[in-house]
Short mmCIF file of C-alpha atoms in Angstrom, two decimals:
data_model
loop_
_atom_site.label_atom_id
_atom_site.label_comp_id
_atom_site.label_asym_id
_atom_site.label_seq_id
_atom_site.Cartn_x
_atom_site.Cartn_y
_atom_site.Cartn_z
CA UNK A 6 20.72 12.38 -85.41
CA UNK A 7 21.44 10.97 -82.04
CA UNK A 8 20.64 13.11 -79.08
CA UNK A 9 23.66 13.65 -76.83
CA UNK A 10 23.25 11.91 -73.54
CA UNK A 11 23.57 13.93 -70.43
CA UNK A 12 24.63 12.40 -67.16
CA UNK A 13 23.37 13.75 -63.90
CA UNK A 14 25.72 13.48 -61.00
CA UNK A 15 24.11 12.68 -57.69
CA UNK A 16 24.20 15.56 -55.33
CA UNK A 17 26.65 15.08 -52.52
CA UNK A 18 25.64 16.64 -49.23
CA UNK A 19 28.19 19.15 -48.01
CA UNK A 20 30.67 17.93 -45.44
CA UNK A 21 31.49 21.26 -43.79
CA UNK A 22 29.42 22.48 -40.88
CA UNK A 23 26.92 25.18 -41.74
CA UNK A 24 25.40 27.29 -38.96
CA UNK A 25 22.00 27.75 -40.60
CA UNK A 26 21.59 24.04 -41.36
CA UNK A 27 22.70 23.09 -37.86
CA UNK A 28 20.30 25.55 -36.22
CA UNK A 29 17.45 24.38 -38.45
CA UNK A 30 18.09 20.78 -37.39
CA UNK A 31 18.19 21.76 -33.72
CA UNK A 32 14.94 23.72 -34.06
CA UNK A 33 13.22 20.72 -35.68
CA UNK A 34 14.31 18.39 -32.86
CA UNK A 35 13.14 20.85 -30.21
CA UNK A 36 9.75 21.18 -31.92
CA UNK A 37 9.39 17.41 -31.82
CA UNK A 38 10.38 17.26 -28.15
CA UNK A 39 7.82 19.95 -27.33
CA UNK A 40 5.07 17.54 -28.37
CA UNK A 41 6.50 14.70 -26.25
CA UNK A 42 5.85 15.68 -22.61
CA UNK A 43 6.86 12.26 -21.28
CA UNK A 44 10.36 12.57 -22.74
CA UNK A 45 10.70 16.11 -21.41
CA UNK A 46 9.62 14.92 -17.97
CA UNK A 47 12.15 12.09 -18.12
CA UNK A 48 14.98 14.45 -18.97
CA UNK A 49 14.11 17.30 -16.61
CA UNK A 50 12.41 15.71 -13.62
CA UNK A 51 13.93 12.25 -13.16
CA UNK A 52 17.41 13.49 -12.08
CA UNK A 53 15.74 15.82 -9.57
CA UNK A 54 13.53 13.04 -8.24
CA UNK A 55 16.52 10.72 -7.89
CA UNK A 56 18.45 13.35 -5.92
CA UNK A 57 15.42 13.98 -3.72
CA UNK A 58 15.02 10.27 -3.06
CA UNK A 59 18.73 9.89 -2.31
CA UNK A 60 18.68 12.78 0.16
CA UNK A 61 15.97 11.18 2.29
CA UNK A 62 17.42 7.69 1.96
CA UNK A 63 20.38 9.13 3.90
CA UNK A 64 18.20 11.33 6.10
CA UNK A 65 19.89 10.00 9.25
CA UNK A 66 23.42 10.64 7.92
CA UNK A 67 23.49 13.88 5.93
CA UNK A 68 27.29 13.67 5.58
CA UNK A 69 26.83 10.59 3.39
CA UNK A 70 24.63 12.61 1.06
CA UNK A 71 27.28 15.33 0.98
CA UNK A 72 29.93 12.78 0.05
CA UNK A 73 28.09 11.14 -2.84
CA UNK A 74 25.45 13.72 -3.77
CA UNK A 75 27.85 15.83 -5.83
CA UNK A 76 29.04 12.81 -7.78
CA UNK A 77 25.49 11.67 -8.53
CA UNK A 78 24.62 15.21 -9.56
CA UNK A 79 26.83 14.58 -12.57
CA UNK A 80 26.00 10.90 -13.08
CA UNK A 81 22.20 11.15 -13.17
CA UNK A 82 22.09 13.69 -16.06
CA UNK A 83 24.61 11.61 -18.02
CA UNK A 84 22.49 8.47 -17.71
CA UNK A 85 19.16 10.11 -18.56
CA UNK A 86 20.56 12.00 -21.56
CA UNK A 87 22.23 8.83 -22.83
CA UNK A 88 18.98 6.88 -22.61
CA UNK A 89 16.72 9.52 -24.15
CA UNK A 90 19.13 10.53 -26.92
CA UNK A 91 19.88 6.98 -28.03
CA UNK A 92 16.20 6.03 -28.23
CA UNK A 93 15.08 9.30 -29.88
CA UNK A 94 17.81 9.12 -32.52
CA UNK A 95 17.16 5.46 -33.22
CA UNK A 96 13.45 6.19 -33.63
CA UNK A 97 14.29 8.65 -36.39
CA UNK A 98 16.63 6.14 -38.01
CA UNK A 99 14.06 3.34 -38.10
CA UNK A 100 11.25 5.64 -39.27
CA UNK A 101 13.34 6.77 -42.25
CA UNK A 102 13.51 10.40 -41.12
CA UNK A 103 17.30 10.47 -41.01
CA UNK A 104 17.55 8.91 -44.46
CA UNK A 105 15.24 11.57 -45.91
CA UNK A 106 17.16 14.34 -44.18
CA UNK A 107 20.51 13.09 -45.44
CA UNK A 108 19.12 13.01 -48.99
CA UNK A 109 18.81 16.80 -48.71
CA UNK A 110 21.73 19.27 -48.78
CA UNK A 111 22.51 18.42 -45.18
CA UNK A 112 25.90 17.17 -44.05
CA UNK A 113 26.43 14.52 -41.41
CA UNK A 114 28.19 17.07 -39.25
CA UNK A 115 25.21 19.43 -39.48
CA UNK A 116 22.86 16.66 -38.41
CA UNK A 117 24.93 15.48 -35.45
CA UNK A 118 25.69 19.05 -34.34
CA UNK A 119 22.00 19.95 -34.60
CA UNK A 120 20.96 17.01 -32.44
CA UNK A 121 23.72 17.80 -29.94
CA UNK A 122 22.66 21.45 -29.82
CA UNK A 123 19.00 20.59 -29.25
CA UNK A 124 19.64 18.04 -26.53
CA UNK A 125 22.35 20.31 -25.12
CA UNK A 126 19.75 23.03 -24.61
CA UNK A 127 17.64 20.54 -22.67
CA UNK A 128 20.77 19.51 -20.75
CA UNK A 129 21.33 23.12 -19.62
CA UNK A 130 17.85 23.27 -18.11
CA UNK A 131 18.21 19.79 -16.63
CA UNK A 132 21.57 20.55 -15.00
CA UNK A 133 20.38 23.90 -13.67
CA UNK A 134 17.30 22.34 -12.04
CA UNK A 135 19.25 19.46 -10.49
CA UNK A 136 22.05 21.71 -9.19
CA UNK A 137 19.64 24.26 -7.72
CA UNK A 138 17.64 21.49 -6.02
CA UNK A 139 20.73 19.80 -4.56
CA UNK A 140 22.45 22.95 -3.30
CA UNK A 141 19.65 25.27 -2.21
CA UNK A 142 16.82 22.88 -1.29
CA UNK A 143 18.45 19.61 -0.25
CA UNK A 144 21.34 21.34 1.51
CA UNK A 145 24.26 19.75 -0.34
CA UNK A 146 27.34 21.09 1.45
CA UNK A 147 29.70 22.38 -1.24
CA UNK A 148 32.93 24.22 -0.43
CA UNK A 149 33.42 25.55 -3.95
CA UNK A 150 31.14 27.52 -6.23
CA UNK A 151 27.78 25.98 -7.19
CA UNK A 152 28.39 27.38 -10.68
CA UNK A 153 31.29 24.97 -11.06
CA UNK A 154 28.98 22.12 -10.06
CA UNK A 155 26.59 23.30 -12.76
CA UNK A 156 29.41 23.35 -15.30
CA UNK A 157 30.42 19.75 -14.58
CA UNK A 158 26.78 18.58 -14.56
CA UNK A 159 26.25 20.24 -17.95
CA UNK A 160 29.36 18.65 -19.45
CA UNK A 161 28.25 15.27 -18.10
CA UNK A 162 24.83 15.69 -19.70
CA UNK A 163 26.47 16.63 -23.00
CA UNK A 164 28.69 13.56 -22.73
CA UNK A 165 25.60 11.42 -22.21
CA UNK A 166 24.05 13.03 -25.30
CA UNK A 167 27.15 12.29 -27.37
CA UNK A 168 27.29 8.66 -26.20
CA UNK A 169 23.60 8.22 -26.98
CA UNK A 170 24.02 9.58 -30.50
CA UNK A 171 27.00 7.30 -31.04
CA UNK A 172 25.53 4.00 -29.82
CA UNK A 173 22.26 4.55 -31.71
CA UNK A 174 24.19 3.74 -34.90
CA UNK A 175 24.71 0.17 -33.71
CA UNK A 176 21.18 -0.61 -32.53
CA UNK A 177 18.40 -1.98 -34.71
CA UNK A 178 15.57 -1.41 -32.21
CA UNK A 179 14.79 0.64 -29.13
CA UNK A 180 15.25 -2.47 -27.01
CA UNK A 181 18.78 -2.88 -28.36
CA UNK A 182 19.48 0.78 -27.61
CA UNK A 183 18.51 0.19 -23.97
CA UNK A 184 20.74 -2.90 -23.92
CA UNK A 185 23.76 -0.67 -24.56
CA UNK A 186 23.34 0.88 -21.12
CA UNK A 187 24.84 -2.11 -19.24
CA UNK A 188 27.72 -2.17 -21.72
CA UNK A 189 28.47 1.56 -21.87
CA UNK A 190 27.21 3.10 -18.62
CA UNK A 191 27.34 0.43 -15.89
CA UNK A 192 31.11 -0.31 -16.10
CA UNK A 193 31.82 3.42 -15.83
CA UNK A 194 29.42 3.68 -12.90
CA UNK A 195 31.23 0.89 -11.01
CA UNK A 196 34.73 2.17 -11.76
CA UNK A 197 34.27 5.95 -11.51
CA UNK A 198 35.14 6.15 -7.81
CA UNK A 199 31.59 6.54 -6.54
CA UNK A 200 31.65 3.42 -4.36
CA UNK A 201 35.33 3.39 -3.43
CA UNK A 202 38.37 5.49 -4.21
CA UNK A 203 39.90 4.48 -7.53
CA UNK A 204 43.36 4.14 -6.00
CA UNK A 205 41.97 1.40 -3.73
CA UNK A 206 40.85 -0.75 -6.67
CA UNK A 207 42.78 -3.60 -8.23
CA UNK A 208 45.56 -2.09 -10.40
CA UNK A 209 43.95 -3.43 -13.59
CA UNK A 210 40.60 -1.88 -12.74
CA UNK A 211 42.27 1.37 -11.71
CA UNK A 212 44.03 1.51 -15.08
CA UNK A 213 40.72 0.95 -16.87
CA UNK A 214 39.02 3.65 -14.80
CA UNK A 215 41.74 6.10 -15.85
CA UNK A 216 40.49 6.01 -19.45
CA UNK A 217 36.75 6.26 -18.68
CA UNK A 218 35.26 9.76 -18.90
CA UNK A 219 32.83 9.29 -16.00
CA UNK A 220 35.82 8.93 -13.67
CA UNK A 221 36.89 12.49 -14.47
CA UNK A 222 33.33 13.74 -14.12
CA UNK A 223 33.22 12.37 -10.56
CA UNK A 224 36.71 13.71 -9.84
CA UNK A 225 35.65 17.16 -11.05
CA UNK A 226 32.60 17.15 -8.79
CA UNK A 227 34.75 16.10 -5.82
CA UNK A 228 37.18 18.94 -6.52
CA UNK A 229 34.32 21.44 -6.20
CA UNK A 230 33.13 19.66 -3.07
CA UNK A 231 36.50 20.06 -1.32
CA UNK A 232 38.17 23.22 -2.66
CA UNK A 233 37.04 26.83 -2.57
CA UNK A 234 38.91 27.80 -5.74
CA UNK A 235 39.17 26.28 -9.18
CA UNK A 236 42.13 23.87 -9.08
CA UNK A 237 44.38 22.63 -11.87
CA UNK A 238 42.96 19.15 -11.34
CA UNK A 239 39.44 20.49 -11.85
CA UNK A 240 40.44 22.17 -15.11
CA UNK A 241 42.05 18.94 -16.29
CA UNK A 242 38.93 16.95 -15.42
CA UNK A 243 36.47 19.19 -17.25
CA UNK A 244 38.73 19.40 -20.30
CA UNK A 245 38.88 15.61 -20.47
CA UNK A 246 35.09 15.28 -20.17
CA UNK A 247 34.54 17.97 -22.82
CA UNK A 248 37.16 16.41 -25.10
CA UNK A 249 35.55 12.98 -24.78
CA UNK A 250 32.16 14.46 -25.67
CA UNK A 251 33.57 16.11 -28.80
CA UNK A 252 35.43 12.94 -29.78
CA UNK A 253 32.30 10.79 -29.42
CA UNK A 254 30.28 13.32 -31.44
CA UNK A 255 32.88 13.12 -34.22
CA UNK A 256 32.68 9.32 -34.13
CA UNK A 257 28.90 9.57 -34.27
CA UNK A 258 29.11 11.68 -37.43
CA UNK A 259 31.56 9.20 -38.95
CA UNK A 260 29.30 6.21 -38.28
CA UNK A 261 26.12 7.91 -39.50
CA UNK A 262 24.75 5.88 -42.39
CA UNK A 263 22.91 7.44 -45.28
CA UNK A 264 20.75 4.38 -45.75
CA UNK A 265 18.68 2.66 -43.14
CA UNK A 266 19.22 -1.08 -43.13
#
């Protein structure tokens, strides 16, 4: 008698987000970061050191620091979170950790959300430290509420986290991950309105700046700098930055490969 053959279907990781799986992923990432003091120092201290340096570069003209300090308060966290997140995620890709995790009952959405939650927790601390330093120690003159500055800084850091998670899918080494900074960050830095008002740019460059999320981050910071109350423009700016972060996170989940090349 022939024994009936049984076929085993490969388990397919769930696609829906699960709170327990997401929180477990975030906790694992935070445990790893706890044992990496250099990365923690890069994320928490470098934006503060850059703001401190900038303040005393313009020691003879404090109004200049007031004009650009708020913008850089949002830009510095975005850059540092982009750099750290892209390298940390790529390190787990190349070591095979992500491949082993995705072989478990863990969806792509859970993994991306867990990473975003872990780095987002770091971003909260980073943004709070940088905002407190700029406003209460360095004397940044802000007309609006410092809490609104903190909100924009936090959204910028989360956007940097999302961009870092996304670009790590296209890098084969940590060096390549760093190479994405000139392609992803520097054009936004030049066109965001930090160096000159966007309406004064060439019309083509102004049109490009209108679709870059860092432009709205800088606009949001400037709204807090100049207005005592929350304006409709400020609400629009933070919604665009938050929407871009969510969109990039979704793209990051879509491009997440189950096998490491």
